[in-house]
CSV table of C-alpha atoms in Angstrom, one decimal:
chain,number,residue,atom,x,y,z
A,9,UNK,CA,0.0,0.0,0.0
A,10,UNK,CA,1.4,3.3,-1.0
A,11,UNK,CA,-0.9,5.9,0.7
A,12,UNK,CA,-4.3,6.0,2.4
A,13,UNK,CA,-6.3,9.1,3.0
A,14,UNK,CA,-9.4,9.6,5.1
A,15,UNK,CA,-10.9,12.2,7.5
A,16,UNK,CA,-8.3,14.8,6.5
A,17,UNK,CA,-5.4,12.4,7.4
A,18,UNK,CA,-2.9,11.0,5.0
A,19,UNK,CA,-1.3,7.7,6.0
A,20,UNK,CA,1.9,6.7,4.2
A,21,UNK,CA,4.5,4.0,4.8
A,22,UNK,CA,7.4,5.1,7.0
A,23,UNK,CA,10.3,6.3,4.9
A,24,UNK,CA,14.0,7.1,5.6
A,25,UNK,CA,13.2,10.8,5.4
A,26,UNK,CA,10.7,10.4,8.4
A,27,UNK,CA,13.0,8.7,10.9
A,28,UNK,CA,14.6,11.8,12.3
A,29,UNK,CA,11.2,13.4,13.3
A,30,UNK,CA,10.2,10.0,14.7
A,31,UNK,CA,13.5,9.9,16.7
A,32,UNK,CA,12.8,13.4,18.0
A,33,UNK,CA,9.3,12.3,19.2
A,34,UNK,CA,10.6,9.0,20.7
A,35,UNK,CA,13.3,11.0,22.6
A,36,UNK,CA,10.7,13.4,24.1
A,37,UNK,CA,10.7,12.4,27.8
A,38,UNK,CA,6.9,12.6,28.0
A,39,UNK,CA,6.7,10.0,25.2
A,40,UNK,CA,9.8,7.8,25.9
A,41,UNK,CA,8.9,7.3,29.6
A,42,UNK,CA,5.6,5.6,28.5
A,43,UNK,CA,7.1,3.3,25.9
A,44,UNK,CA,7.8,-0.2,27.1
A,45,UNK,CA,10.4,-0.8,24.4
A,46,UNK,CA,12.3,2.4,25.2
A,47,UNK,CA,11.6,3.1,28.8
A,48,UNK,CA,13.0,6.6,28.7
A,49,UNK,CA,16.3,5.8,27.1
A,50,UNK,CA,17.8,8.3,24.6
A,51,UNK,CA,18.0,7.1,21.0
A,52,UNK,CA,20.9,8.2,18.9
A,53,UNK,CA,20.8,8.8,15.1
A,54,UNK,CA,22.8,5.7,14.6
A,55,UNK,CA,20.4,3.6,16.7
A,56,UNK,CA,17.4,5.0,14.9
A,57,UNK,CA,19.0,4.2,11.5
A,58,UNK,CA,19.9,0.7,12.6
A,59,UNK,CA,16.3,0.2,13.8
A,60,UNK,CA,14.9,1.5,10.5
A,61,UNK,CA,17.2,-0.9,8.6
A,62,UNK,CA,16.0,-3.8,10.7
A,63,UNK,CA,12.3,-3.2,10.0
A,64,UNK,CA,12.4,-2.6,6.3
A,65,UNK,CA,12.0,-6.2,5.2
A,66,UNK,CA,9.8,-7.4,8.1
A,67,UNK,CA,6.9,-9.5,6.9
A,68,UNK,CA,4.9,-9.4,10.1
A,69,UNK,CA,5.0,-5.7,10.7
A,70,UNK,CA,4.1,-2.5,9.0
A,71,UNK,CA,5.1,1.1,9.8
A,72,UNK,CA,3.4,4.3,8.8
A,73,UNK,CA,3.5,8.1,9.3
A,74,UNK,CA,0.3,10.2,9.5
A,75,UNK,CA,0.2,13.7,7.9
A,76,UNK,CA,-2.2,16.6,7.8
A,77,UNK,CA,-1.4,18.9,4.8
A,78,UNK,CA,2.1,17.4,4.6
A,79,UNK,CA,2.8,18.1,8.3
A,80,UNK,CA,3.8,15.0,10.2
A,81,UNK,CA,1.3,14.5,13.1
A,82,UNK,CA,1.9,10.8,14.0
A,83,UNK,CA,3.4,7.4,13.7
A,84,UNK,CA,1.5,4.1,13.6
A,85,UNK,CA,2.6,0.6,13.3
A,86,UNK,CA,1.1,-2.9,13.2
A,87,UNK,CA,3.4,-5.6,14.6
A,88,UNK,CA,3.1,-9.3,15.2
A,89,UNK,CA,0.7,-9.6,12.2
A,90,UNK,CA,-0.7,-13.1,12.0
A,91,UNK,CA,-4.0,-14.8,11.6
A,92,UNK,CA,-5.7,-11.5,10.7
A,93,UNK,CA,-4.7,-10.0,14.0
A,94,UNK,CA,-2.0,-7.4,14.9
A,95,UNK,CA,-0.6,-5.4,17.8
A,96,UNK,CA,-0.9,-1.6,17.0
A,97,UNK,CA,1.4,1.1,18.3
A,98,UNK,CA,1.3,4.8,17.8
A,99,UNK,CA,2.8,8.2,18.7
A,100,UNK,CA,0.7,11.3,18.0
A,101,UNK,CA,2.4,14.8,18.2
A,102,UNK,CA,-0.1,17.3,16.9
A,103,UNK,CA,1.0,20.9,16.6
A,104,UNK,CA,-0.9,23.1,19.1
A,105,UNK,CA,-2.4,25.3,16.3
A,106,UNK,CA,-4.3,22.3,14.9
A,107,UNK,CA,-7.6,20.9,16.1
A,108,UNK,CA,-6.3,18.2,18.5
A,109,UNK,CA,-9.5,16.2,18.9
A,110,UNK,CA,-10.4,16.0,15.3
A,111,UNK,CA,-6.9,15.1,14.2
A,112,UNK,CA,-6.4,12.6,17.0
A,113,UNK,CA,-9.6,10.7,16.3
A,114,UNK,CA,-9.3,11.2,12.5
A,115,UNK,CA,-5.9,9.7,12.6
A,116,UNK,CA,-7.0,6.7,14.7
A,117,UNK,CA,-10.0,6.1,12.5
A,118,UNK,CA,-8.1,6.5,9.3
A,119,UNK,CA,-5.4,4.0,10.3
A,120,UNK,CA,-7.9,1.5,11.8
A,121,UNK,CA,-10.1,1.8,8.7
A,122,UNK,CA,-7.0,1.0,6.7
A,123,UNK,CA,-6.1,-1.9,9.0
A,124,UNK,CA,-9.6,-3.5,8.7
A,125,UNK,CA,-10.4,-2.6,5.1
A,126,UNK,CA,-7.1,-2.7,3.3
A,127,UNK,CA,-4.9,-4.9,5.4
A,128,UNK,CA,-7.7,-7.3,6.1
A,129,UNK,CA,-7.2,-7.5,9.8
A,130,UNK,CA,-10.1,-8.7,12.0
A,131,UNK,CA,-8.7,-7.9,15.5
A,132,UNK,CA,-6.2,-5.7,17.2
A,133,UNK,CA,-4.5,-6.6,20.5
A,134,UNK,CA,-3.0,-3.6,22.3
A,135,UNK,CA,-1.3,-2.9,25.6
A,136,UNK,CA,-0.2,0.1,27.6
A,137,UNK,CA,1.8,0.9,30.7
A,138,UNK,CA,-0.6,1.4,33.6
A,139,UNK,CA,0.7,5.0,34.1
A,140,UNK,CA,-0.1,5.9,30.4
A,141,UNK,CA,-3.6,7.3,31.4
A,142,UNK,CA,-4.0,9.0,28.0
A,143,UNK,CA,-3.5,5.7,26.0
A,144,UNK,CA,-5.9,3.9,28.3
A,145,UNK,CA,-8.6,6.5,27.9
A,146,UNK,CA,-8.0,6.5,24.2
A,147,UNK,CA,-8.3,2.7,24.0
A,148,UNK,CA,-11.6,2.8,25.9
A,149,UNK,CA,-12.9,5.6,23.7
A,150,UNK,CA,-12.0,3.6,20.6
A,151,UNK,CA,-14.0,0.6,22.0
A,152,UNK,CA,-11.1,-1.6,23.0
A,153,UNK,CA,-12.1,-4.2,25.6
A,154,UNK,CA,-9.8,-4.8,28.6
A,155,UNK,CA,-8.6,-8.4,28.6
A,156,UNK,CA,-6.0,-8.4,31.4
A,157,UNK,CA,-4.1,-6.3,33.8
A,158,UNK,CA,-0.7,-7.1,35.4
A,159,UNK,CA,1.8,-5.2,37.5
A,160,UNK,CA,3.0,-3.1,34.6
A,161,UNK,CA,0.4,-3.1,31.8
A,162,UNK,CA,-3.2,-3.2,30.8
A,163,UNK,CA,-4.1,-5.4,27.8
A,164,UNK,CA,-6.9,-4.7,25.3
A,165,UNK,CA,-8.6,-6.3,22.3
A,166,UNK,CA,-10.6,-4.6,19.5
A,167,UNK,CA,-12.7,-6.6,17.1
A,168,UNK,CA,-13.6,-5.1,13.7
A,169,UNK,CA,-17.3,-5.0,14.4
A,170,UNK,CA,-16.9,-3.3,17.8
A,171,UNK,CA,-14.6,-0.7,16.1
A,172,UNK,CA,-17.2,0.2,13.4
A,173,UNK,CA,-20.0,0.5,15.9
A,174,UNK,CA,-17.9,3.1,17.8
A,175,UNK,CA,-16.4,4.8,14.7
A,176,UNK,CA,-19.7,5.7,13.0
A,177,UNK,CA,-21.1,7.5,16.1
A,178,UNK,CA,-17.7,9.2,16.8
A,179,UNK,CA,-17.3,10.5,13.3
A,180,UNK,CA,-20.8,11.9,13.4
A,181,UNK,CA,-20.1,13.8,16.7
A,182,UNK,CA,-16.9,15.2,15.3
A,183,UNK,CA,-18.4,16.0,11.9
A,184,UNK,CA,-15.8,13.9,10.1
A,185,UNK,CA,-18.1,11.7,8.1
């Protein structure tokens, strides 16, 4: 898939030109402290390039950037893709002059529409650190169902039909349909 556009959001595969902005986002202490894979550690340019080289040929993962009028506003990925199921991940960094709610929900809906309609996924399994209150709120708003909680994380599942039930009413409220 080359590009996908919906709700004012353009989703495009992650490219080499995007990795520096992604590294900047990942090194932001507010973001990195909430990432299980990074846990607040600083990422160098060399580490980011090595990571990018390691993901280019993966067959069980896909990586995307989200744009509004060519301004990068987010990063999304689907990992552990198997049996029409995947684990999503994301970083959203929306400039303050933009409509935060519309772009946030537009980006999630665009990327999840793409996952279910274009990629053929039927289910998403997500997890978040317990202290990531924003991610937990967002998962619940997007109709993810809690499946487990341990000492570090909360785990969720989202089935395609549950997503579409939520999406249609959300888009109507935001005037994005």
